[in-house]
Each structure stands twice: as structure tokens, then as C-alpha cells.
mmCIF file of C-alpha atoms in Angstrom:
data_model
loop_
_atom_site.group_PDB
_atom_site.id
_atom_site.type_symbol
_atom_site.label_atom_id
_atom_site.label_comp_id
_atom_site.label_asym_id
_atom_site.label_seq_id
_atom_site.Cartn_x
_atom_site.Cartn_y
_atom_site.Cartn_z
ATOM 1 C CA UNK A 1 3.888 -10.617 -18.574
ATOM 2 C CA UNK A 2 1.101 -9.228 -16.394
ATOM 3 C CA UNK A 3 2.206 -6.528 -13.965
ATOM 4 C CA UNK A 4 -0.438 -5.591 -11.420
ATOM 5 C CA UNK A 5 -1.138 -5.544 -7.720
ATOM 6 C CA UNK A 6 -0.572 -8.725 -5.717
ATOM 7 C CA UNK A 7 -4.284 -9.597 -5.413
ATOM 8 C CA UNK A 8 -4.972 -9.363 -9.147
ATOM 9 C CA UNK A 9 -1.839 -11.318 -10.090
ATOM 10 C CA UNK A 10 -2.760 -14.016 -7.552
ATOM 11 C CA UNK A 11 -6.351 -14.186 -8.879
ATOM 12 C CA UNK A 12 -5.073 -14.420 -12.473
ATOM 13 C CA UNK A 13 -2.671 -17.218 -11.509
ATOM 14 C CA UNK A 14 -5.652 -19.139 -10.109
ATOM 15 C CA UNK A 15 -7.328 -18.674 -13.517
ATOM 16 C CA UNK A 16 -4.304 -20.181 -15.289
ATOM 17 C CA UNK A 17 -2.530 -16.962 -16.275
ATOM 18 C CA UNK A 18 1.202 -17.471 -15.878
ATOM 19 C CA UNK A 19 4.115 -15.042 -15.697
ATOM 20 C CA UNK A 20 2.488 -12.462 -13.438
ATOM 21 C CA UNK A 21 4.455 -10.015 -11.337
ATOM 22 C CA UNK A 22 2.628 -8.739 -8.269
ATOM 23 C CA UNK A 23 3.456 -5.329 -6.831
ATOM 24 C CA UNK A 24 1.935 -2.832 -4.435
ATOM 25 C CA UNK A 25 1.541 0.916 -4.072
ATOM 26 C CA UNK A 26 4.861 2.711 -3.652
ATOM 27 C CA UNK A 27 6.892 -0.271 -4.824
ATOM 28 C CA UNK A 28 9.159 -0.234 -7.860
ATOM 29 C CA UNK A 29 10.860 -2.985 -9.820
ATOM 30 C CA UNK A 30 13.303 -3.151 -12.736
ATOM 31 C CA UNK A 31 12.188 -5.244 -15.708
ATOM 32 C CA UNK A 32 14.149 -5.871 -18.940
ATOM 33 C CA UNK A 33 12.319 -2.941 -20.634
ATOM 34 C CA UNK A 34 12.743 -0.441 -17.770
ATOM 35 C CA UNK A 35 11.542 0.370 -14.270
ATOM 36 C CA UNK A 36 7.917 0.359 -13.067
ATOM 37 C CA UNK A 37 6.759 2.221 -9.968
ATOM 38 C CA UNK A 38 3.250 1.772 -8.575
ATOM 39 C CA UNK A 39 1.494 5.014 -7.719
ATOM 40 C CA UNK A 40 -1.523 5.890 -5.624
ATOM 41 C CA UNK A 41 -4.922 5.725 -7.311
ATOM 42 C CA UNK A 42 -8.175 6.447 -5.489
ATOM 43 C CA UNK A 43 -10.898 4.140 -6.768
ATOM 44 C CA UNK A 44 -12.719 0.926 -5.909
ATOM 45 C CA UNK A 45 -11.208 -2.443 -6.793
ATOM 46 C CA UNK A 46 -13.069 -5.742 -7.143
ATOM 47 C CA UNK A 47 -12.381 -8.892 -9.108
ATOM 48 C CA UNK A 48 -14.915 -10.549 -11.470
ATOM 49 C CA UNK A 49 -15.918 -13.007 -8.727
ATOM 50 C CA UNK A 50 -16.662 -10.117 -6.352
ATOM 51 C CA UNK A 51 -13.611 -10.622 -4.160
ATOM 52 C CA UNK A 52 -11.285 -7.811 -3.128
ATOM 53 C CA UNK A 53 -9.135 -6.559 -5.992
ATOM 54 C CA UNK A 54 -6.496 -5.044 -3.711
ATOM 55 C CA UNK A 55 -5.230 -1.496 -3.819
ATOM 56 C CA UNK A 56 -6.026 0.363 -7.028
ATOM 57 C CA UNK A 57 -2.833 1.691 -8.572
ATOM 58 C CA UNK A 58 -1.391 3.768 -11.348
ATOM 59 C CA UNK A 59 1.944 3.039 -12.996
ATOM 60 C CA UNK A 60 4.938 5.268 -13.631
ATOM 61 C CA UNK A 61 7.079 3.557 -16.265
ATOM 62 C CA UNK A 62 10.643 4.635 -17.028
ATOM 63 C CA UNK A 63 11.756 2.881 -20.209
ATOM 64 C CA UNK A 64 15.405 2.093 -20.885
ATOM 65 C CA UNK A 65 15.457 4.654 -23.733
ATOM 66 C CA UNK A 66 14.650 7.434 -21.222
ATOM 67 C CA UNK A 67 10.935 7.754 -22.041
ATOM 68 C CA UNK A 68 8.652 8.244 -19.033
ATOM 69 C CA UNK A 69 4.955 7.306 -19.126
ATOM 70 C CA UNK A 70 2.368 7.735 -16.388
ATOM 71 C CA UNK A 71 -0.721 5.531 -16.586
ATOM 72 C CA UNK A 72 -3.074 6.936 -13.943
ATOM 73 C CA UNK A 73 -5.643 4.148 -14.216
ATOM 74 C CA UNK A 74 -9.091 4.746 -12.723
ATOM 75 C CA UNK A 75 -8.501 7.476 -10.175
ATOM 76 C CA UNK A 76 -9.518 10.769 -8.726
ATOM 77 C CA UNK A 77 -7.185 13.748 -8.889
ATOM 78 C CA UNK A 78 -4.698 13.510 -6.036
ATOM 79 C CA UNK A 79 -2.150 15.954 -4.719
ATOM 80 C CA UNK A 80 0.351 13.073 -4.748
ATOM 81 C CA UNK A 81 0.500 13.458 -8.544
ATOM 82 C CA UNK A 82 2.639 16.548 -7.955
ATOM 83 C CA UNK A 83 5.447 14.250 -6.793
ATOM 84 C CA UNK A 84 5.705 12.889 -10.344
ATOM 85 C CA UNK A 85 6.107 16.410 -11.699
ATOM 86 C CA UNK A 86 8.613 17.336 -9.011
ATOM 87 C CA UNK A 87 10.689 14.306 -10.027
ATOM 88 C CA UNK A 88 10.971 15.626 -13.593
ATOM 89 C CA UNK A 89 7.612 15.063 -15.246
ATOM 90 C CA UNK A 90 6.613 12.603 -17.957
ATOM 91 C CA UNK A 91 6.664 12.401 -21.723
ATOM 92 C CA UNK A 92 3.148 10.950 -21.796
ATOM 93 C CA UNK A 93 0.313 10.769 -19.268
ATOM 94 C CA UNK A 94 -2.741 8.579 -19.794
ATOM 95 C CA UNK A 95 -5.459 10.237 -17.715
ATOM 96 C CA UNK A 96 -9.123 9.342 -17.164
ATOM 97 C CA UNK A 97 -11.650 12.011 -18.144
ATOM 98 C CA UNK A 98 -14.943 10.135 -17.714
ATOM 99 C CA UNK A 99 -16.053 11.855 -14.482
ATOM 100 C CA UNK A 100 -18.699 10.156 -12.319
ATOM 101 C CA UNK A 101 -16.364 7.203 -11.446
ATOM 102 C CA UNK A 102 -12.981 8.902 -11.999
ATOM 103 C CA UNK A 103 -11.672 12.411 -12.412
ATOM 104 C CA UNK A 104 -13.353 14.446 -15.107
ATOM 105 C CA UNK A 105 -11.902 16.771 -17.749
ATOM 106 C CA UNK A 106 -11.217 19.725 -15.422
ATOM 107 C CA UNK A 107 -9.388 17.563 -12.894
ATOM 108 C CA UNK A 108 -7.498 15.816 -15.711
ATOM 109 C CA UNK A 109 -6.172 19.199 -16.865
ATOM 110 C CA UNK A 110 -4.941 19.786 -13.313
ATOM 111 C CA UNK A 111 -3.441 16.276 -13.185
ATOM 112 C CA UNK A 112 -1.575 16.899 -16.453
ATOM 113 C CA UNK A 113 -0.104 20.033 -14.922
ATOM 114 C CA UNK A 114 0.738 18.243 -11.650
ATOM 115 C CA UNK A 115 2.700 15.486 -13.449
ATOM 116 C CA UNK A 116 4.241 17.983 -15.910
ATOM 117 C CA UNK A 117 3.117 15.944 -18.897
ATOM 118 C CA UNK A 118 4.412 16.820 -22.343
ATOM 119 C CA UNK A 119 1.496 14.951 -23.931
ATOM 120 C CA UNK A 120 -1.766 13.435 -22.678
ATOM 121 C CA UNK A 121 -3.961 10.657 -24.000
ATOM 122 C CA UNK A 122 -7.451 10.722 -22.418
ATOM 123 C CA UNK A 123 -8.745 7.346 -21.201
ATOM 124 C CA UNK A 124 -11.750 5.780 -19.443
ATOM 125 C CA UNK A 125 -14.590 7.689 -21.101
ATOM 126 C CA UNK A 126 -17.523 7.074 -23.504
ATOM 127 C CA UNK A 127 -17.893 3.370 -22.679
ATOM 128 C CA UNK A 128 -21.380 3.906 -21.214
ATOM 129 C CA UNK A 129 -23.686 6.925 -20.647
ATOM 130 C CA UNK A 130 -22.569 8.144 -17.181
ATOM 131 C CA UNK A 131 -19.017 8.715 -18.448
ATOM 132 C CA UNK A 132 -19.796 10.306 -21.817
ATOM 133 C CA UNK A 133 -17.301 13.064 -22.609
ATOM 134 C CA UNK A 134 -16.196 15.154 -25.585
ATOM 135 C CA UNK A 135 -12.517 14.207 -25.833
ATOM 136 C CA UNK A 136 -11.811 16.862 -28.465
ATOM 137 C CA UNK A 137 -13.178 19.545 -26.131
ATOM 138 C CA UNK A 138 -10.920 18.171 -23.382
ATOM 139 C CA UNK A 139 -7.930 18.310 -25.751
ATOM 140 C CA UNK A 140 -8.672 21.951 -26.566
ATOM 141 C CA UNK A 141 -9.139 22.806 -22.875
ATOM 142 C CA UNK A 142 -5.795 21.168 -22.086
ATOM 143 C CA UNK A 143 -4.011 23.082 -24.834
ATOM 144 C CA UNK A 144 -5.586 26.380 -23.791
ATOM 145 C CA UNK A 145 -5.049 26.005 -20.040
ATOM 146 C CA UNK A 146 -1.656 24.343 -19.967
ATOM 147 C CA UNK A 147 -0.189 24.324 -23.506
ATOM 148 C CA UNK A 148 0.050 20.521 -23.318
ATOM 149 C CA UNK A 149 -0.372 18.388 -26.433
ATOM 150 C CA UNK A 150 -3.227 15.900 -26.436
ATOM 151 C CA UNK A 151 -3.763 12.879 -28.655
ATOM 152 C CA UNK A 152 -7.304 11.522 -28.805
ATOM 153 C CA UNK A 153 -7.323 7.906 -29.937
ATOM 154 C CA UNK A 154 -10.228 6.079 -31.534
ATOM 155 C CA UNK A 155 -10.979 2.645 -30.025
ATOM 156 C CA UNK A 156 -8.508 0.105 -31.378
ATOM 157 C CA UNK A 157 -6.092 2.689 -32.758
ATOM 158 C CA UNK A 158 -2.402 3.000 -31.910
ATOM 159 C CA UNK A 159 0.005 5.752 -30.937
ATOM 160 C CA UNK A 160 3.790 5.810 -31.214
ATOM 161 C CA UNK A 161 5.683 8.118 -28.908
#
């Protein structure tokens, strides 16, 4: 199942992708695996054909086993992230560190603190020159500044929480 904003799910349906579930910022919905809430993300959003991609969003996922994951998506640091921490924090936060188009490493450290993450996986970096980052240096900075664990994944690798 594809869970995304309404515009992307509608576009995918027009491309033949079935079983989409459209949502929007601030909305939440219970699925068989748990509950998904769409969070604010500040970024551009366009579809492959150049049409409007709708509101960019992050996802706060509460799994039935009690695990909480925050996928920030492409976003800048926002003060709204504090609301996630105030609600109890997350077991894992996936945060962009690429800078230039999203938050960079320093802002990602602040975001990890805002959402009270127990662990962070850095995302959206090193795919092309303007967003080249040293993920190991970010991991060390995160540990030093906030005593938060960080797992740096190689492309194609997996992580079990």
C-alpha cells in the first residue's frame, strides 16, 4: 500500500498504481500495522510530469507493538518538531542531513533533540555533489551534543529496530 499525500496518491492511481491511501498534513489514520500521522515538512513538491505534488509531509508512525518512528522526509528544521518530543518522543527518527535542499547536520542534531529521538538514521545526503556530507561525522556530533545513538546505513542495507 502507498501512503502519501492526496495529490501523489491520485497521480499514482492515474499511472496504474492501486491501493493508495491519500492523506494530508495534520491528518492521522489507523492501518492494520498501526497509526500514521502526517507532519509538517517545509520543502518543494512536484510530480515527474511537473504538476503540483501537494503538501510535502513527514510521517509519525506508531506501530501496534508500541514502536514510534518519525520519518521527516525532505524538510527544513521546524519548531513544530518539538510537538513530537512533547508527546513522548520517538524510538527512531530518520532525518535529512544533506543541507542545501533540506536541513543540514547541525539542524538535524537540533531536530533529533526536538523529537526526543532515541536513535537517528541520517537520510537524503550524498546522492549528488551539493548534498555531500560525512555521515560518520554527523553521528559523532549527534552523540557528543545530545547522547543520541546514530546508525549510518550504506545504500541498500537494512536496519532492524
